[in-house]
């Protein structure tokens, strides 16, 4: 069994086209390109469902503000507010400790 490896977007397209040209022989494509059977199978399914763009690796990609739904925009705004609140709490705690330190100073 071949272990999967990292591939580029163009490699995935080439592998899928090779597999489709050979009657969806996933095993043959996996051996030819030294990738796992599961990878080839998944890429072919994605390609058939969404074309070449479906083979893009979307991990770690952040959406542009125009792509966000209203619910996503609200979640993002809430995260920003929670971060700001936490930062202000830390600042207040620091100032309280500083005041206590100065008060105890001779």
Coordinates of N, CA and C in Angstrom, one line a residue:
X1 N 0.8 -1.2 0.0 CA 0.0 0.0 0.0 C 0.9 1.2 0.0
X2 N 0.6 2.1 -0.9 CA 1.4 3.3 -1.0 C 1.0 4.4 0.0
X3 N 1.9 5.0 0.6 CA 1.6 6.1 1.5 C 1.4 7.4 0.7
X4 N 0.4 8.2 1.1 CA 0.1 9.4 0.4 C 1.2 10.4 0.5
X5 N 1.3 11.3 -0.4 CA 2.3 12.3 -0.4 C 1.7 13.7 -0.7
X6 N 2.4 14.7 -0.5 CA 1.9 16.1 -0.8 C 2.0 16.3 -2.3
X7 N 1.0 16.9 -2.9 CA 1.0 17.1 -4.3 C 0.5 18.6 -4.5
X8 N 0.9 19.1 -5.7 CA 0.5 20.4 -6.1 C -0.9 20.3 -6.8
X9 N -1.5 21.4 -7.0 CA -2.8 21.5 -7.7 C -2.7 20.9 -9.1
X10 N -1.7 21.3 -9.8 CA -1.5 20.8 -11.2 C -1.2 19.3 -11.2
X11 N -0.5 18.8 -10.2 CA -0.3 17.3 -10.1 C -1.6 16.6 -10.0
X12 N -2.4 17.1 -9.1 CA -3.7 16.5 -8.8 C -4.6 16.4 -10.1
X13 N -4.6 17.5 -10.9 CA -5.3 17.6 -12.1 C -4.8 16.5 -13.1
X14 N -3.4 16.4 -13.2 CA -2.8 15.4 -14.1 C -3.2 14.0 -13.7
X15 N -3.2 13.8 -12.4 CA -3.5 12.4 -11.9 C -4.9 12.1 -12.2
X16 N -5.8 13.0 -11.9 CA -7.2 12.8 -12.2 C -7.5 12.5 -13.7
X17 N -6.9 13.4 -14.5 CA -7.1 13.2 -16.0 C -6.5 11.8 -16.5
X18 N -5.4 11.4 -15.9 CA -4.8 10.1 -16.2 C -5.7 9.0 -15.8
X19 N -6.3 9.2 -14.6 CA -7.2 8.1 -14.1 C -8.4 8.0 -14.9
X20 N -9.0 9.2 -15.3 CA -10.2 9.1 -16.1 C -9.9 8.6 -17.5
X21 N -8.8 8.9 -18.1 CA -8.4 8.4 -19.4 C -8.2 6.9 -19.4
X22 N -7.9 6.3 -18.2 CA -7.7 4.9 -18.1 C -8.9 4.2 -17.5
X23 N -10.0 4.7 -17.7 CA -11.2 4.0 -17.2 C -11.4 4.0 -15.7
X24 N -11.0 5.0 -15.1 CA -11.0 5.2 -13.6 C -10.3 4.0 -12.9
X25 N -9.2 3.7 -13.4 CA -8.3 2.7 -12.7 C -7.5 3.4 -11.6
X26 N -8.1 3.4 -10.4 CA -7.5 4.2 -9.3 C -6.1 3.6 -8.9
X27 N -6.1 2.2 -8.9 CA -4.9 1.5 -8.5 C -3.7 1.8 -9.5
X28 N -4.0 1.8 -10.8 CA -3.0 2.1 -11.8 C -2.5 3.5 -11.6
X29 N -3.4 4.5 -11.4 CA -3.0 5.9 -11.3 C -2.2 6.1 -10.0
X30 N -2.6 5.4 -8.9 CA -1.9 5.5 -7.7 C -0.4 5.0 -7.8
X31 N -0.3 3.9 -8.5 CA 1.1 3.3 -8.6 C 1.9 4.2 -9.6
X32 N 1.3 4.7 -10.6 CA 2.0 5.5 -11.6 C 2.6 6.8 -11.0
X33 N 1.8 7.5 -10.1 CA 2.2 8.8 -9.6 C 2.6 8.7 -8.1
X34 N 2.7 7.5 -7.6 CA 3.2 7.2 -6.2 C 2.5 8.0 -5.2
X35 N 1.1 7.9 -5.3 CA 0.2 8.4 -4.2 C -0.7 7.3 -3.8
X36 N -1.5 7.6 -2.8 CA -2.3 6.5 -2.2 C -3.6 6.4 -3.1
X37 N -4.2 5.2 -3.0 CA -5.4 4.9 -3.7 C -6.5 5.9 -3.2
X38 N -6.5 6.1 -1.9 CA -7.6 7.0 -1.3 C -7.5 8.4 -1.9
X39 N -6.2 8.9 -2.0 CA -6.1 10.2 -2.6 C -6.6 10.3 -4.0
X40 N -6.3 9.4 -4.8 CA -6.7 9.4 -6.2 C -8.3 9.3 -6.2
X41 N -8.8 8.4 -5.5 CA -10.3 8.2 -5.4 C -11.0 9.5 -5.0
X42 N -10.5 10.2 -4.0 CA -11.0 11.4 -3.5 C -10.9 12.5 -4.5
X43 N -9.8 12.6 -5.2 CA -9.6 13.7 -6.1 C -10.5 13.5 -7.3
X44 N -10.7 12.2 -7.8 CA -11.6 12.0 -8.9 C -13.0 12.4 -8.5
X45 N -13.4 12.0 -7.3 CA -14.8 12.4 -6.9 C -15.0 13.9 -6.8
X46 N -14.0 14.6 -6.3 CA -14.1 16.0 -6.2 C -14.1 16.7 -7.6
X47 N -13.3 16.1 -8.5 CA -13.2 16.6 -9.9 C -14.5 16.5 -10.6
X48 N -15.1 15.3 -10.4 CA -16.4 15.1 -11.1 C -17.5 15.9 -10.5
X49 N -17.4 16.3 -9.2 CA -18.4 17.1 -8.6 C -18.3 18.6 -8.8
X50 N -17.0 19.1 -8.9 CA -16.8 20.5 -9.0 C -15.8 21.0 -10.0
X51 N -15.2 20.1 -10.8 CA -14.2 20.5 -11.7 C -12.8 20.7 -11.1
X52 N -12.0 21.4 -11.9 CA -10.6 21.6 -11.4 C -10.5 22.4 -10.1
X53 N -11.4 23.4 -10.0 CA -11.3 24.2 -8.8 C -11.6 23.4 -7.5
X54 N -12.3 22.3 -7.6 CA -12.6 21.5 -6.4 C -11.3 20.8 -5.9
X55 N -10.3 20.8 -6.7 CA -9.0 20.1 -6.3 C -8.1 21.1 -5.6
X56 N -8.4 22.3 -5.4 CA -7.6 23.3 -4.7 C -7.6 22.9 -3.2
X57 N -6.5 23.1 -2.6 CA -6.4 22.8 -1.1 C -6.8 24.1 -0.4
X58 N -8.0 24.0 0.3 CA -8.6 25.2 0.9 C -8.2 25.4 2.4
X59 N -7.3 24.5 2.9 CA -7.0 24.5 4.3 C -6.1 25.8 4.5
X60 N -6.5 26.5 5.6 CA -5.7 27.7 6.0 C -6.1 28.9 5.2
X61 N -7.0 28.8 4.3 CA -7.4 30.0 3.5 C -8.5 30.8 4.2
X62 N -8.3 32.1 4.4 CA -9.3 32.9 5.0 C -10.1 33.5 3.9
X63 N -11.4 33.7 4.2 CA -12.3 34.3 3.2 C -12.2 35.8 3.2
X64 N -12.4 36.4 2.0 CA -12.4 37.8 1.9 C -13.7 38.3 2.5
X65 N -13.7 39.5 3.1 CA -15.0 40.0 3.7 C -16.2 39.9 2.8
X66 N -16.0 40.1 1.5 CA -17.2 40.0 0.6 C -17.7 38.6 0.5
X67 N -16.9 37.6 0.8 CA -17.4 36.2 0.7 C -18.1 35.7 2.0
X68 N -18.0 36.5 3.1 CA -18.6 36.0 4.3 C -20.1 36.2 4.3
X69 N -20.8 35.2 4.9 CA -22.2 35.4 5.1 C -22.5 36.3 6.3
X70 N -23.7 36.7 6.4 CA -24.0 37.6 7.6 C -23.7 36.9 8.9
X71 N -24.0 35.6 9.0 CA -23.7 34.9 10.2 C -22.2 34.8 10.5
X72 N -21.4 34.6 9.4 CA -20.0 34.6 9.6 C -19.4 36.0 10.0
X73 N -20.0 37.0 9.5 CA -19.6 38.4 9.8 C -19.9 38.7 11.3
X74 N -21.1 38.2 11.8 CA -21.4 38.4 13.2 C -20.5 37.6 14.1
X75 N -20.1 36.4 13.7 CA -19.2 35.6 14.5 C -17.8 36.2 14.5
X76 N -17.4 36.8 13.4 CA -16.1 37.5 13.4 C -16.1 38.7 14.3
X77 N -17.2 39.5 14.2 CA -17.3 40.6 15.1 C -17.3 40.2 16.5
X78 N -18.0 39.1 16.9 CA -18.0 38.7 18.3 C -16.6 38.3 18.7
X79 N -15.9 37.6 17.9 CA -14.5 37.2 18.2 C -13.6 38.4 18.5
X80 N -13.8 39.4 17.6 CA -13.0 40.6 17.8 C -13.4 41.3 19.1
X81 N -14.7 41.4 19.5 CA -15.1 42.0 20.7 C -14.6 41.2 21.9
X82 N -14.6 39.8 21.9 CA -14.2 39.0 23.0 C -12.7 39.2 23.1
X83 N -11.9 39.3 22.1 CA -10.5 39.5 22.2 C -10.2 40.9 22.8
X84 N -11.0 41.9 22.4 CA -10.8 43.3 23.0 C -11.1 43.3 24.5
X85 N -12.2 42.6 24.9 CA -12.6 42.5 26.3 C -11.5 41.8 27.1
X86 N -11.0 40.7 26.5 CA -9.9 40.0 27.3 C -8.6 40.9 27.4
X87 N -8.3 41.6 26.4 CA -7.2 42.5 26.4 C -7.4 43.6 27.5
X88 N -8.6 44.2 27.5 CA -8.9 45.2 28.5 C -8.9 44.7 30.0
X89 N -9.3 43.4 30.1 CA -9.3 42.8 31.5 C -7.9 42.6 31.9
X90 N -7.0 42.2 31.0 CA -5.6 42.0 31.3 C -5.0 43.4 31.7
X91 N -5.3 44.4 30.9 CA -4.8 45.7 31.2 C -5.2 46.2 32.6
X92 N -6.5 46.0 32.9 CA -7.0 46.4 34.2 C -6.3 45.7 35.4
X93 N -6.1 44.4 35.2 CA -5.5 43.6 36.2 C -4.0 44.1 36.4
X94 N -3.4 44.4 35.3 CA -2.0 44.9 35.4 C -2.0 46.2 36.2
X95 N -2.9 47.1 35.9 CA -3.0 48.4 36.5 C -3.3 48.3 38.0
X96 N -4.1 47.3 38.4 CA -4.4 47.1 39.8 C -3.2 46.6 40.5
X97 N -2.4 45.7 39.9 CA -1.2 45.2 40.5 C -0.2 46.3 40.7
X98 N -0.1 47.2 39.7 CA 0.8 48.3 39.7 C 0.4 49.2 40.8
X99 N -0.8 49.5 41.0 CA -1.3 50.4 42.1 C -1.0 49.8 43.4
X100 N -1.2 48.5 43.6 CA -0.9 47.8 44.8 C 0.6 47.9 45.1
X101 N 1.4 47.7 44.1 CA 2.8 47.7 44.3 C 3.3 49.1 44.7
X102 N 2.7 50.1 44.1 CA 3.1 51.5 44.4 C 2.6 51.9 45.8
X103 N 1.4 51.4 46.2 CA 0.9 51.7 47.6 C 1.8 51.1 48.7
X104 N 2.3 49.9 48.4 CA 3.1 49.2 49.4 C 4.6 49.7 49.5
X105 N 4.9 50.5 48.5 CA 6.3 51.0 48.4 C 6.5 52.1 49.5
X106 N 7.7 52.0 50.2 CA 7.9 53.0 51.3 C 8.2 54.3 50.8

